[in-house]
Coordinates of C-alpha atoms in Angstrom, one line a residue:
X1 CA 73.7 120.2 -58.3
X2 CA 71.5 122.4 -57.0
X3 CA 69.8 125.7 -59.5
X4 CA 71.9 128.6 -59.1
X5 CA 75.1 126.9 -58.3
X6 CA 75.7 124.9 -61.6
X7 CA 77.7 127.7 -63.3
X8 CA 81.2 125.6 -62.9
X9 CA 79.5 122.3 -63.8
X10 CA 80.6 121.5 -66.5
X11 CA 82.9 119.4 -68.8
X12 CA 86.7 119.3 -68.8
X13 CA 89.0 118.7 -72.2
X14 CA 92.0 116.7 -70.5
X15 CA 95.3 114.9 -71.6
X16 CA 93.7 113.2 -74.8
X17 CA 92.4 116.9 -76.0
X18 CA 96.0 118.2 -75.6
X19 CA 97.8 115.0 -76.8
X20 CA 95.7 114.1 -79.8
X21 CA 93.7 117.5 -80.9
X22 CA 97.2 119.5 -80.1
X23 CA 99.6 117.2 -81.7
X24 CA 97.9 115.5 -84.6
X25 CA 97.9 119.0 -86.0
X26 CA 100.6 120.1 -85.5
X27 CA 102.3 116.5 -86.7
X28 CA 99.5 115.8 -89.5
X29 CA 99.3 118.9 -91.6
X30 CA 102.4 119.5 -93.4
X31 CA 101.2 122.8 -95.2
X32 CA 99.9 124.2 -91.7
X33 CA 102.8 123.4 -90.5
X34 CA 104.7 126.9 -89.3
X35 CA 101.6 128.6 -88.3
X36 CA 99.9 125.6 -86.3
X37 CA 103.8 125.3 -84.3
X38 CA 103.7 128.8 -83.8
X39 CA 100.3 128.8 -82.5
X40 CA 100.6 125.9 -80.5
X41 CA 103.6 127.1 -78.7
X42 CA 101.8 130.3 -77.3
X43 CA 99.2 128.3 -76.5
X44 CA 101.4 125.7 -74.5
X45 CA 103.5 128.7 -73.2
X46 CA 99.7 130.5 -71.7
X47 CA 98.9 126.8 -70.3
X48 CA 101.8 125.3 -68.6
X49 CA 101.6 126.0 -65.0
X50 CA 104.2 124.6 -62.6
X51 CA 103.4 123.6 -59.5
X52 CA 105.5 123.4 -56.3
X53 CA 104.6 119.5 -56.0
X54 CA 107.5 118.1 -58.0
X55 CA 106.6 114.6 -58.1
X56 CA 104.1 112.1 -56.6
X57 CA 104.8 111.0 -53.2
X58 CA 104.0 107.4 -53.9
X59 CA 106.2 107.5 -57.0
X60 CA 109.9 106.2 -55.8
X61 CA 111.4 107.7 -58.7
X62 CA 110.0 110.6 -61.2
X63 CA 107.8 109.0 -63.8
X64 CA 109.6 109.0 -67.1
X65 CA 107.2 109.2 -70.4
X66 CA 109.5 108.6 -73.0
X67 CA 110.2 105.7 -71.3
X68 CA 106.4 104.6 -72.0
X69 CA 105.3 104.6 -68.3
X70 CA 102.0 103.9 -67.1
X71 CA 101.2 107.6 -65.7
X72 CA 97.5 109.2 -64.5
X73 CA 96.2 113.0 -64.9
X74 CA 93.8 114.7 -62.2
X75 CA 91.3 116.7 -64.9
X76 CA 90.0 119.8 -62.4
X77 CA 86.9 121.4 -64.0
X78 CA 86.6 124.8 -61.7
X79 CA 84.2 127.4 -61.1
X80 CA 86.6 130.5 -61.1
X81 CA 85.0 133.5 -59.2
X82 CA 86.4 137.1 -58.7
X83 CA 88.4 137.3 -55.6
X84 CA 87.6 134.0 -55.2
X85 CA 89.9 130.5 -56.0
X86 CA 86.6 128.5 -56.7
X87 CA 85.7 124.8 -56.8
X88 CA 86.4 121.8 -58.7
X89 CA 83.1 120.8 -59.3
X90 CA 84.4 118.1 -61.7
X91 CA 87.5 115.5 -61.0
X92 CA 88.1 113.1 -63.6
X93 CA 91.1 110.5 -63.0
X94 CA 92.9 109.3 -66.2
X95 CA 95.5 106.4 -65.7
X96 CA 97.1 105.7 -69.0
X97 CA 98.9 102.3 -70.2
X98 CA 100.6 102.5 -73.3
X99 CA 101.4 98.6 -73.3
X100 CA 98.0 97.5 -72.8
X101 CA 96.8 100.3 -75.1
X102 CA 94.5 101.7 -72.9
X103 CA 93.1 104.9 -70.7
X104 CA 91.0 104.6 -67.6
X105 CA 88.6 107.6 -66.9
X106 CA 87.3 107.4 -63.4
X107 CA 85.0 110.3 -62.4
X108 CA 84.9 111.5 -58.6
X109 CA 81.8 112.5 -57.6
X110 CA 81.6 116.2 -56.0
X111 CA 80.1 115.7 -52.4
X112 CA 82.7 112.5 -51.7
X113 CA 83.4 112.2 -48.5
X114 CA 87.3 111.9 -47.7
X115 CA 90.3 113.3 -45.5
X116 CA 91.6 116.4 -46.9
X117 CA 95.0 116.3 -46.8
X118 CA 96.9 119.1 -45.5
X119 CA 93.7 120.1 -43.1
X120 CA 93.3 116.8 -41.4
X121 CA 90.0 116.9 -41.0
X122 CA 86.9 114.9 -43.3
X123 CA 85.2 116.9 -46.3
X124 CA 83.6 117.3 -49.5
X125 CA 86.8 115.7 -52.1
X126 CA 86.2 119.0 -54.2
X127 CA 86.8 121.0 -51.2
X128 CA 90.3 120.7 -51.0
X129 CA 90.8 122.6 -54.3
X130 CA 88.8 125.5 -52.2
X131 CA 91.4 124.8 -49.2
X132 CA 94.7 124.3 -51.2
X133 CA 94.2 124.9 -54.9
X134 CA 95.6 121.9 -57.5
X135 CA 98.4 120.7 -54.6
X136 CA 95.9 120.0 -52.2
X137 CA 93.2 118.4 -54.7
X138 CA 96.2 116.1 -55.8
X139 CA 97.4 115.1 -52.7
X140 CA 93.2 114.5 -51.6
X141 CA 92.9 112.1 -54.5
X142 CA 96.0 110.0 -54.0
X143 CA 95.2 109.5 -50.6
X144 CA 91.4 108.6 -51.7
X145 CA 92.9 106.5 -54.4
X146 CA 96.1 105.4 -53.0
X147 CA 97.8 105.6 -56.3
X148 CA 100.2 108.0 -57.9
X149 CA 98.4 111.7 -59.2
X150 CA 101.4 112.3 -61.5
X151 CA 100.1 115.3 -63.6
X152 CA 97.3 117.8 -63.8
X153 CA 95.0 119.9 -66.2
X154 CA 92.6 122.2 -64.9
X155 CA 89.6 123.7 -66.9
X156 CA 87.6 126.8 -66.5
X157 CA 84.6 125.5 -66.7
X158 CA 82.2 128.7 -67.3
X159 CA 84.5 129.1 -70.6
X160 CA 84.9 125.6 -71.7
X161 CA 81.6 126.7 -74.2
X162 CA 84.6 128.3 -75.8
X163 CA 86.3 125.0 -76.7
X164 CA 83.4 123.1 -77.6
X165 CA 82.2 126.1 -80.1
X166 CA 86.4 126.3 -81.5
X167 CA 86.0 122.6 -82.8
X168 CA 82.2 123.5 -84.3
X169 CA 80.4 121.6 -81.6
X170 CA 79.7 118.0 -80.6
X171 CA 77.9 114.6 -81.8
X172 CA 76.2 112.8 -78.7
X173 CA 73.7 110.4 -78.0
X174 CA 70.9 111.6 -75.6
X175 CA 69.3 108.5 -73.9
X176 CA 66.9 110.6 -71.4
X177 CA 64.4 113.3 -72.6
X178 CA 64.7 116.2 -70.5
X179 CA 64.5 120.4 -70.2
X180 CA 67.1 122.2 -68.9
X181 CA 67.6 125.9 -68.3
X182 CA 65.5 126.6 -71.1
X183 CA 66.5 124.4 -73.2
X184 CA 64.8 120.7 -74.7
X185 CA 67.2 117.6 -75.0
X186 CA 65.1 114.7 -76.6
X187 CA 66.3 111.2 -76.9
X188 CA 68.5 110.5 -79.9
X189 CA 71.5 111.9 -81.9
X190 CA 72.0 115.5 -80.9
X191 CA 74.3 117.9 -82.2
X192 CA 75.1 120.8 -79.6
X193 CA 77.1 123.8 -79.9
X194 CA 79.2 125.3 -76.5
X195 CA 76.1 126.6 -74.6
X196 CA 73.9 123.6 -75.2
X197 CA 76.5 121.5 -74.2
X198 CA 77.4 123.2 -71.0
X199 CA 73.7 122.8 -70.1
X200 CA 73.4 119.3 -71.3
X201 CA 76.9 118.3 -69.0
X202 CA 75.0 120.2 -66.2
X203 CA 71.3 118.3 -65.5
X204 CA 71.5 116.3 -62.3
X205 CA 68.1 116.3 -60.5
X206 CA 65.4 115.1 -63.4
X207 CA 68.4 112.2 -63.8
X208 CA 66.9 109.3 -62.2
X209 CA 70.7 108.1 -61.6
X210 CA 71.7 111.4 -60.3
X211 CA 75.2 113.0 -60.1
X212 CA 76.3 109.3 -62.2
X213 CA 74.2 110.4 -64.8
X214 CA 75.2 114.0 -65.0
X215 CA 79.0 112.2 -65.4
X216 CA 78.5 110.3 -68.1
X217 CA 76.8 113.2 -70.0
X218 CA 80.3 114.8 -69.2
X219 CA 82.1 112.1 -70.8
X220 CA 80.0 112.4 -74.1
X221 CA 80.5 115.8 -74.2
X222 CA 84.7 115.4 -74.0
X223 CA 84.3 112.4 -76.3
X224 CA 83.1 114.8 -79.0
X225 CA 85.4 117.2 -78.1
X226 CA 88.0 114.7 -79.1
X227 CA 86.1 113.2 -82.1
X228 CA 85.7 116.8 -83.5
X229 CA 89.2 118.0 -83.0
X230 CA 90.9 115.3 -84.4
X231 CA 89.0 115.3 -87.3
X232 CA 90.8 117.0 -90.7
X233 CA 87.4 119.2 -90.7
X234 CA 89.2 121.1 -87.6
X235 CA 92.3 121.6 -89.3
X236 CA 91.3 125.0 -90.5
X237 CA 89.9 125.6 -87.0
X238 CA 93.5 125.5 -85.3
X239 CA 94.1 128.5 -84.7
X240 CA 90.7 129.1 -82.5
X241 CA 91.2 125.5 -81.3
X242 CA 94.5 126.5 -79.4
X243 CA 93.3 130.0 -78.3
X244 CA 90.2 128.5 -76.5
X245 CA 92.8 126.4 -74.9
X246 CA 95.4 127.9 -74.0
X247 CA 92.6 130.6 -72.3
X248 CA 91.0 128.3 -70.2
X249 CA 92.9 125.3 -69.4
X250 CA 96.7 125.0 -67.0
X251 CA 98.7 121.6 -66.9
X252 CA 102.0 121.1 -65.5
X253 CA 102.7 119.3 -68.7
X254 CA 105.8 120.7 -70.5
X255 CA 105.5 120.5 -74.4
X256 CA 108.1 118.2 -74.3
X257 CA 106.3 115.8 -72.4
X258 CA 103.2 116.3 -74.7
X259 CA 105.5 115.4 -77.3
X260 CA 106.3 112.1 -75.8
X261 CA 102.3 111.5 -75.2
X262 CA 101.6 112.1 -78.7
X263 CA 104.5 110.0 -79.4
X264 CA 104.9 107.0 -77.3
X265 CA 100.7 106.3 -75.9
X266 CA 98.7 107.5 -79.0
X267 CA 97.0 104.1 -78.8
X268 CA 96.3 104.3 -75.4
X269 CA 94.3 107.0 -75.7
X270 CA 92.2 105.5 -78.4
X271 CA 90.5 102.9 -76.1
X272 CA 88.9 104.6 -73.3
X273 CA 87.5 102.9 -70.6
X274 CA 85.1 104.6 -68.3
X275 CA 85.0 103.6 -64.3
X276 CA 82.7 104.6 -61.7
X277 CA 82.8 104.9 -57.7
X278 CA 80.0 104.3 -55.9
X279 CA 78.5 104.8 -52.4
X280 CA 75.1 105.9 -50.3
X281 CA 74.3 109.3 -49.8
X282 CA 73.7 110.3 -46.0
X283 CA 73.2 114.2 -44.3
X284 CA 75.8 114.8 -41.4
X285 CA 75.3 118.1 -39.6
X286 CA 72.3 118.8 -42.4
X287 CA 75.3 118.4 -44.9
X288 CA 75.0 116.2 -47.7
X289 CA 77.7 113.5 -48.5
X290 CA 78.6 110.6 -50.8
X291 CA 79.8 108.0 -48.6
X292 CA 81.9 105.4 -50.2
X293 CA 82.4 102.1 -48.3
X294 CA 85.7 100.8 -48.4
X295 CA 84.8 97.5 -49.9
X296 CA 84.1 99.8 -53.4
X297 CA 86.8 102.1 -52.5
X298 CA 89.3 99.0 -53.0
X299 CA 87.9 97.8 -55.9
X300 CA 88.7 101.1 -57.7
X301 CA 91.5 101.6 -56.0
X302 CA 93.1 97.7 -57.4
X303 CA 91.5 98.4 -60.9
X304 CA 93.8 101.6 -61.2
X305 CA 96.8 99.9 -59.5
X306 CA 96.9 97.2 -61.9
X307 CA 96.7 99.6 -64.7
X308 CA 99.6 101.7 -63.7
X309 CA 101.9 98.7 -63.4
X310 CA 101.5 98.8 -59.6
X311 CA 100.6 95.4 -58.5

């Protein structure tokens, strides 16, 4: 990511935030109890965003999550602008499996090179949220993937310092030394608070593995997220916990079917399983790319298959 243009490269909270930080609270805390429902529901009401894509097209028949179906999320971390839709500089793909207890986090990197679908033509994977908003970035994955993108959760990223700082910052584990924007990030147990952590998700040039290392500081940075906010410290934090929330992040996730998550794949979401995709980087037309051989492509691909009951 190049200087200037890392503003909306950043973290994402996704379904597990929502699921686990949301409902634990509001299902843990008996004395809480009226004020963390009615916050929650304003908070749910400001994030829920329909979509016009009903249901997957490779699904044959509308996933069902009470009925404890394997199902996956598309985490968008944007760059909102003025006047402008933005970019999903982050894509994260979470495929949960409540009977094998687990959730598979697969990040897409940015400059992938893939059919946009709906253009027809070959582009940067975070282009098609530029193109055609959340539709058009589901539809690009699935067809990248070739697996079901039932749900979504988009995150302002230039805000998502807001989050971090409601649950009273994160616990991570820094394995490169480096100086960022200012700021020093030596090796070892660091404790960051939103703007730290933003620049800490952001390095990708002094990483010697690149845009894969920038990802996994990413991950560390929603693992504490999740750590933090299901904690009983946070419980007093509700309150600013679902306002940061429910200001920067839209699902098409009903409450209802939060409900059922919380309910029916709490385990799942306890054993999280990070996956990477591959490739070379190559210039076309003094453009850069990530291109992704098919060979790796179907590997990932089967991984998530298998996990959502597909094969």
């Amino acid at each position: 990511m190049r200087a200037g243009k890392h503003t909306g490269k950043k973290k994402r909270t996704w379904l597990r935030v929502i699921g686990v930080i949301f409902l634990l609270l509001i299902l843990g805390v008996g004395a809480y109890a009226y004020s963390v429902y009615s916050s929650l529901t304003k908070a749910v009401d400001t994030m829920h965003q329909p979509i016009k894509r009903e249901k997957s097209e490779k699904r044959v028949e509308e996933i069902t999550l009470d009925k404890k179906e394997p199902f996956s999320v598309l985490m968008l971390g944007v760059d909102e602008r003025s006047g402008d839709r933005g970019r999903s500089d982050t894509m994260i793909v979470l495929t949960v499996n409540p009977e094998e207890k687990s959730t598979k986090m697969l990040s897409i990197p940015r400059d992938t090179r893939t059919e946009i679908i709906g253009k027809g033509f070959d582009d940067k994977i975070n282009h098609a949220y530029a193109f055609g908003g959340v539709e058009m970035s589901m539809n690009t994955v699935e067809n990248f993937l070739d697996i079901p993108v039932d749900y979504y959760m988009q995150i302002n990223m230039e805000s998502f310092k807001e989050i971090v700082d409601a649950v009273g910052g994160v616990t991570v584990n820094n394995t490169l030394d480096f100086t960022y924007e200012g700021v020093h990030f030596p090796k070892g147990e660091l404790v960051l608070n939103g703007e730290k952590a933003l620049k800490y998700s952001r390095m990708r040039y002094e990483d010697p593995r690149g845009d894969f290392g920038r990802q996994t500081r990413q991950r560390q940075i929603i693992q504490g997220v999740i750590n933090k906010g299901a904690s009983f410290s946070s419980l007093t934090k509700f309150d600013e916990i679902f306002a940061a929330l429910g200001k920067n992040v839209k699902t098409n996730l009903t409450f209802d079917e939060m409900v059922d998550i919380q309910k029916n794949y709490k385990e799942a979401g306890k054993n999280i399983q990070q996956m990477e995709i591959k490739g070379s980087g190559t210039k076309i037309n003094r453009v850069y790319y990530l291109m992704v051989p098919d060979s790796e492509k179907q590997r990932v691909q089967s991984e998530l298959k298998s996990h959502l009951n597909l094969q």
